Amino acid sequence: MIKKVYFEILPSTNTYLKENYHKYDDKTAIICHQQTNGHGRLGRNWDSERKNSITMSILLKPKTSKNIALLSLLTSAALFDVIKNYHNDTKIKWPNDILVNNKKISGILLESIYKNKFEAVIIGIGINVNNVYFPKSINHKATSLKKELNIQFDIEEIINQILFNFEKYYKDFLKDNNSYIDICRKHSAVIGKDILINGQKVKVIDILDNGNLLVYDGNKTIDFSYGEITLENSY
Ligand code: BTN
């Protein structure tokens, strides 16, 4: 069972855990009602709204850092399973964005902690649930459940569903069962599509068992392990 610890307000659940991970056990979720300095990948900001967005970070202390990058896909699958229940047009944009109606509804920020040796991993999850206003710069490519469906959602219920799925897939992960990769393949927003990787156009062939993206550049296939990808005509 993942233990939930709540805070009214934090600058960032990821930053809080980076500084305090030693105080908590493996499989603890830090959840806050308001996040004042949330951040995403590549140094971007992550905006959220008090009590209307989900901002939480799951702390894991696996024995090794082996396959740790797969946790992005695992978390994507856990989020997908929940969001898909509410909206039919839900897809996973490798490795860790969830799109609804081709707009980003959720992002994941995975950070590992090393102090001489591997100590822990923090999986930050941000989901737009009942927030409907976005900064102008991202309004065309960001969405929330309420923006799409015009219904007020029970945040707590969604958190519980996510943690339940996460734990199920994490048990698989520890047994080297990659069940969640199949979910990421089956509901991928990118397989079969042209994407841009660092400005270069390539076609996505598959997601490999090691979690890497297999792409074709017109001459050869390339095994792509990490980075920011851009979908043509979309986010
Ligand atoms: C991204 O899409 O770039 C990742 C966004 C991750 C946002 C979450 S919100 C909870 C946790 N705390 C943070 O500061 N970031 C993550």
Short mmCIF file of C-alpha atoms and ligand atoms in Angstrom, two decimals:
data_model
loop_
_atom_site.label_atom_id
_atom_site.label_comp_id
_atom_site.label_asym_id
_atom_site.label_seq_id
_atom_site.Cartn_x
_atom_site.Cartn_y
_atom_site.Cartn_z
CA MET A 1 0.00 0.00 0.00
CA ILE A 2 1.32 3.45 -0.89
CA LYS A 3 1.15 5.74 2.14
CA LYS A 4 -0.28 9.21 1.51
CA VAL A 5 1.11 12.26 3.31
CA TYR A 6 -0.69 15.57 2.79
CA PHE A 7 0.52 19.14 2.88
CA GLU A 8 -1.62 22.23 2.48
CA ILE A 9 1.05 24.10 0.55
CA LEU A 10 4.55 23.31 -0.73
CA PRO A 11 6.83 25.00 -3.27
CA SER A 12 7.14 21.64 -5.08
CA THR A 13 6.42 18.09 -3.96
CA ASN A 14 9.51 16.89 -5.88
CA THR A 15 11.80 19.47 -4.25
CA TYR A 16 10.33 18.71 -0.83
CA LEU A 17 11.06 15.00 -1.25
CA LYS A 18 14.56 15.62 -2.59
CA GLU A 19 15.34 17.38 0.69
CA ASN A 20 13.38 15.07 2.99
CA TYR A 21 13.37 11.61 1.39
CA HIS A 22 15.33 10.16 4.34
CA LYS A 23 12.34 10.87 6.63
CA TYR A 24 9.96 8.70 4.61
CA ASP A 25 9.62 5.04 3.76
CA ASP A 26 9.67 3.44 0.36
CA LYS A 27 6.27 3.89 -1.36
CA THR A 28 5.20 7.18 0.18
CA ALA A 29 3.20 9.73 -1.79
CA ILE A 30 3.59 13.39 -0.87
CA ILE A 31 0.49 15.28 -1.97
CA CYS A 32 -0.16 18.99 -1.64
CA HIS A 33 -3.29 21.06 -2.19
CA GLN A 34 -1.30 23.96 -3.52
CA GLN A 35 2.08 24.02 -5.21
CA THR A 36 3.73 27.42 -5.55
CA ASN A 37 6.89 26.64 -7.51
CA GLY A 38 6.19 23.49 -9.49
CA HIS A 39 8.61 22.54 -12.19
CA GLY A 40 8.60 20.24 -15.15
CA ARG A 41 11.19 18.76 -17.42
CA LEU A 42 13.82 20.89 -19.13
CA GLY A 43 13.56 23.56 -16.45
CA ARG A 44 10.00 24.49 -17.38
CA ASN A 45 7.43 25.71 -14.88
CA TRP A 46 4.48 23.56 -13.98
CA ASP A 47 1.40 25.61 -13.13
CA SER A 48 -1.37 24.22 -10.96
CA GLU A 49 -4.41 25.53 -9.14
CA ARG A 50 -5.12 25.17 -5.43
CA LYS A 51 -7.29 22.06 -4.83
CA ASN A 52 -8.15 21.86 -8.55
CA SER A 53 -5.02 20.13 -9.81
CA ILE A 54 -3.23 17.02 -8.63
CA THR A 55 0.35 17.71 -7.55
CA MET A 56 2.04 14.75 -5.92
CA SER A 57 5.32 12.87 -5.83
CA ILE A 58 5.83 9.20 -5.14
CA LEU A 59 9.00 8.20 -3.31
CA LEU A 60 10.48 4.79 -4.13
CA LYS A 61 13.56 3.21 -2.69
CA PRO A 62 14.24 0.21 -4.92
CA LYS A 63 17.41 -1.79 -4.22
CA THR A 64 19.05 -0.74 -7.47
CA SER A 65 18.68 1.95 -10.08
CA LYS A 66 18.44 -0.77 -12.74
CA ASN A 67 15.72 0.01 -15.30
CA ILE A 68 14.74 3.13 -13.43
CA ALA A 69 13.88 4.94 -16.69
CA LEU A 70 11.07 2.41 -17.16
CA LEU A 71 9.28 4.05 -14.22
CA SER A 72 8.27 6.86 -16.57
CA LEU A 73 6.40 4.39 -18.76
CA LEU A 74 5.00 2.62 -15.73
CA THR A 75 3.60 5.90 -14.36
CA SER A 76 2.23 6.84 -17.77
CA ALA A 77 0.35 3.53 -17.93
CA ALA A 78 -1.04 4.03 -14.41
CA LEU A 79 -2.26 7.54 -15.30
CA PHE A 80 -3.58 6.41 -18.66
CA ASP A 81 -5.74 3.68 -17.10
CA VAL A 82 -7.46 6.24 -14.88
CA ILE A 83 -7.86 9.13 -17.32
CA LYS A 84 -9.06 6.79 -20.09
CA ASN A 85 -12.03 5.90 -17.89
CA TYR A 86 -13.17 9.50 -18.06
CA HIS A 87 -12.24 10.39 -21.63
CA ASN A 88 -12.14 8.10 -24.66
CA ASP A 89 -9.52 10.08 -26.56
CA THR A 90 -6.66 9.53 -24.13
CA LYS A 91 -3.17 8.69 -25.38
CA ILE A 92 0.34 8.31 -24.06
CA LYS A 93 3.02 10.48 -25.58
CA TRP A 94 6.24 8.60 -24.94
CA PRO A 95 7.73 8.63 -22.44
CA ASN A 96 5.69 10.52 -19.91
CA ASP A 97 2.93 12.80 -21.09
CA ILE A 98 -0.74 11.98 -21.17
CA LEU A 99 -2.75 13.63 -23.92
CA VAL A 100 -6.50 14.05 -24.00
CA ASN A 101 -7.95 15.28 -27.26
CA ASN A 102 -4.32 15.72 -28.40
CA LYS A 103 -3.60 18.21 -25.60
CA LYS A 104 -1.45 17.66 -22.57
CA ILE A 105 -3.39 16.88 -19.40
CA SER A 106 -0.63 15.41 -17.30
CA GLY A 107 3.14 15.41 -16.96
CA ILE A 108 5.64 13.32 -15.06
CA LEU A 109 9.01 14.38 -13.67
CA LEU A 110 11.30 11.55 -12.61
CA GLU A 111 14.28 12.48 -10.46
CA SER A 112 16.83 10.12 -8.95
CA ILE A 113 18.77 10.79 -5.78
CA TYR A 114 22.41 9.75 -5.56
CA LYS A 115 24.52 10.40 -2.45
CA ASN A 116 27.67 8.42 -3.34
CA LYS A 117 25.26 5.64 -4.22
CA PHE A 118 21.72 5.37 -5.52
CA GLU A 119 19.30 6.27 -2.70
CA ALA A 120 15.84 6.83 -4.10
CA VAL A 121 13.71 7.91 -6.98
CA ILE A 122 11.01 10.58 -6.94
CA ILE A 123 8.18 10.46 -9.44
CA GLY A 124 6.42 13.79 -9.66
CA ILE A 125 2.94 13.73 -11.16
CA GLY A 126 0.95 16.76 -12.21
CA ILE A 127 -2.60 16.38 -13.53
CA ASN A 128 -5.01 19.07 -14.62
CA VAL A 129 -8.34 18.03 -13.17
CA ASN A 130 -10.74 20.85 -12.27
CA ASN A 131 -8.56 23.77 -13.36
CA VAL A 132 -9.74 25.33 -16.60
CA TYR A 133 -7.56 28.43 -17.01
CA PHE A 134 -4.09 28.08 -18.49
CA PRO A 135 -1.42 30.64 -19.30
CA LYS A 136 -1.93 32.06 -22.80
CA SER A 137 1.32 30.51 -24.01
CA ILE A 138 0.06 26.94 -23.40
CA ASN A 139 -3.72 27.38 -23.59
CA HIS A 140 -3.90 25.82 -27.08
CA LYS A 141 -1.95 22.71 -26.08
CA ALA A 142 -2.99 22.08 -22.45
CA THR A 143 -6.24 20.76 -21.12
CA SER A 144 -7.94 19.39 -18.00
CA LEU A 145 -10.68 16.87 -17.34
CA LYS A 146 -13.11 19.67 -16.52
CA LYS A 147 -12.16 21.69 -19.60
CA GLU A 148 -12.92 18.66 -21.78
CA LEU A 149 -16.00 17.33 -20.03
CA ASN A 150 -17.44 20.24 -18.08
CA ILE A 151 -17.81 18.09 -14.98
CA GLN A 152 -16.34 18.69 -11.52
CA PHE A 153 -14.19 15.70 -10.51
CA ASP A 154 -13.41 14.20 -7.12
CA ILE A 155 -9.66 14.77 -6.82
CA GLU A 156 -9.23 12.30 -3.96
CA GLU A 157 -10.88 9.49 -5.88
CA ILE A 158 -8.58 10.08 -8.85
CA ILE A 159 -5.50 10.07 -6.60
CA ASN A 160 -6.60 6.75 -5.07
CA GLN A 161 -7.17 5.18 -8.47
CA ILE A 162 -3.75 6.33 -9.68
CA LEU A 163 -1.94 4.99 -6.62
CA PHE A 164 -3.78 1.69 -6.92
CA ASN A 165 -2.72 1.27 -10.57
CA PHE A 166 0.78 2.50 -9.86
CA GLU A 167 1.28 -0.10 -7.17
CA LYS A 168 -0.05 -2.87 -9.40
CA TYR A 169 2.40 -1.98 -12.18
CA TYR A 170 5.25 -1.42 -9.71
CA LYS A 171 4.81 -4.99 -8.44
CA ASP A 172 5.15 -6.11 -12.08
CA PHE A 173 8.24 -3.90 -12.51
CA LEU A 174 9.94 -5.52 -9.51
CA LYS A 175 9.27 -8.94 -11.08
CA ASP A 176 10.66 -7.76 -14.46
CA ASN A 177 7.19 -8.05 -15.93
CA ASN A 178 6.78 -5.18 -18.37
CA SER A 179 2.98 -5.29 -18.60
CA TYR A 180 2.80 -1.49 -18.57
CA ILE A 181 4.92 -1.21 -21.74
CA ASP A 182 2.14 -2.95 -23.65
CA ILE A 183 -0.28 -0.27 -22.42
CA CYS A 184 2.15 2.43 -23.62
CA ARG A 185 2.44 0.73 -27.03
CA LYS A 186 -1.23 0.06 -27.49
CA HIS A 187 -2.31 3.58 -26.61
CA SER A 188 0.66 5.44 -27.99
CA ALA A 189 0.21 8.90 -29.48
CA VAL A 190 3.46 8.48 -31.43
CA ILE A 191 3.82 4.97 -32.89
CA GLY A 192 3.45 5.18 -36.68
CA LYS A 193 3.71 8.96 -36.58
CA ASP A 194 6.34 11.41 -37.82
CA ILE A 195 7.97 13.22 -34.95
CA LEU A 196 10.76 15.68 -34.45
CA ILE A 197 13.72 14.72 -32.30
CA ASN A 198 16.08 17.62 -31.78
CA GLY A 199 14.69 19.14 -34.97
CA GLN A 200 15.16 15.97 -37.06
CA LYS A 201 12.09 14.35 -38.60
CA VAL A 202 11.82 10.59 -38.00
CA LYS A 203 9.07 7.97 -38.00
CA VAL A 204 8.29 6.10 -34.81
CA ILE A 205 8.36 2.33 -35.27
CA ASP A 206 7.88 0.97 -31.76
CA ILE A 207 8.59 1.20 -28.04
CA LEU A 208 11.20 -1.40 -27.14
CA ASP A 209 11.15 -3.65 -24.08
CA ASN A 210 13.90 -1.53 -22.49
CA GLY A 211 11.57 1.48 -22.81
CA ASN A 212 13.51 3.12 -25.63
CA LEU A 213 11.82 4.51 -28.71
CA LEU A 214 12.68 2.84 -32.03
CA VAL A 215 12.58 5.36 -34.86
CA TYR A 216 13.43 5.35 -38.60
CA ASP A 217 15.23 8.30 -40.13
CA GLY A 218 14.76 7.29 -43.79
CA ASN A 219 17.99 5.27 -43.89
CA LYS A 220 18.29 3.37 -40.66
CA THR A 221 16.51 2.62 -37.42
CA ILE A 222 17.69 4.42 -34.30
CA ASP A 223 17.19 3.38 -30.72
CA PHE A 224 16.34 6.57 -28.88
CA SER A 225 16.62 6.50 -25.10
CA TYR A 226 15.75 9.90 -23.75
CA GLY A 227 14.74 13.32 -24.86
CA GLU A 228 12.01 15.65 -25.84
CA ILE A 229 9.99 14.68 -28.87
CA THR A 230 7.55 16.85 -30.78
CA LEU A 231 4.57 15.50 -32.66
CA GLU A 232 3.79 17.18 -35.94
CA ASN A 233 0.64 19.31 -35.79
CA SER A 234 0.26 18.64 -32.12
CA TYR A 235 1.86 19.05 -28.78
C1 BTN B 1 6.49 17.87 -17.30
O1 BTN B 1 5.56 17.59 -18.04
O2 BTN B 1 7.43 18.59 -17.70
C2 BTN B 1 6.51 17.31 -15.91
C3 BTN B 1 5.59 18.03 -14.99
C4 BTN B 1 5.62 17.46 -13.58
C5 BTN B 1 4.84 18.28 -12.58
C6 BTN B 1 4.76 17.63 -11.23
S1 BTN B 1 3.59 18.42 -10.17
C7 BTN B 1 4.17 17.50 -8.81
C8 BTN B 1 5.68 17.44 -8.94
N1 BTN B 1 6.28 18.60 -8.35
C9 BTN B 1 6.90 19.38 -9.26
O3 BTN B 1 7.49 20.45 -9.02
N2 BTN B 1 6.79 18.81 -10.47
C10 BTN B 1 6.04 17.58 -10.43
#
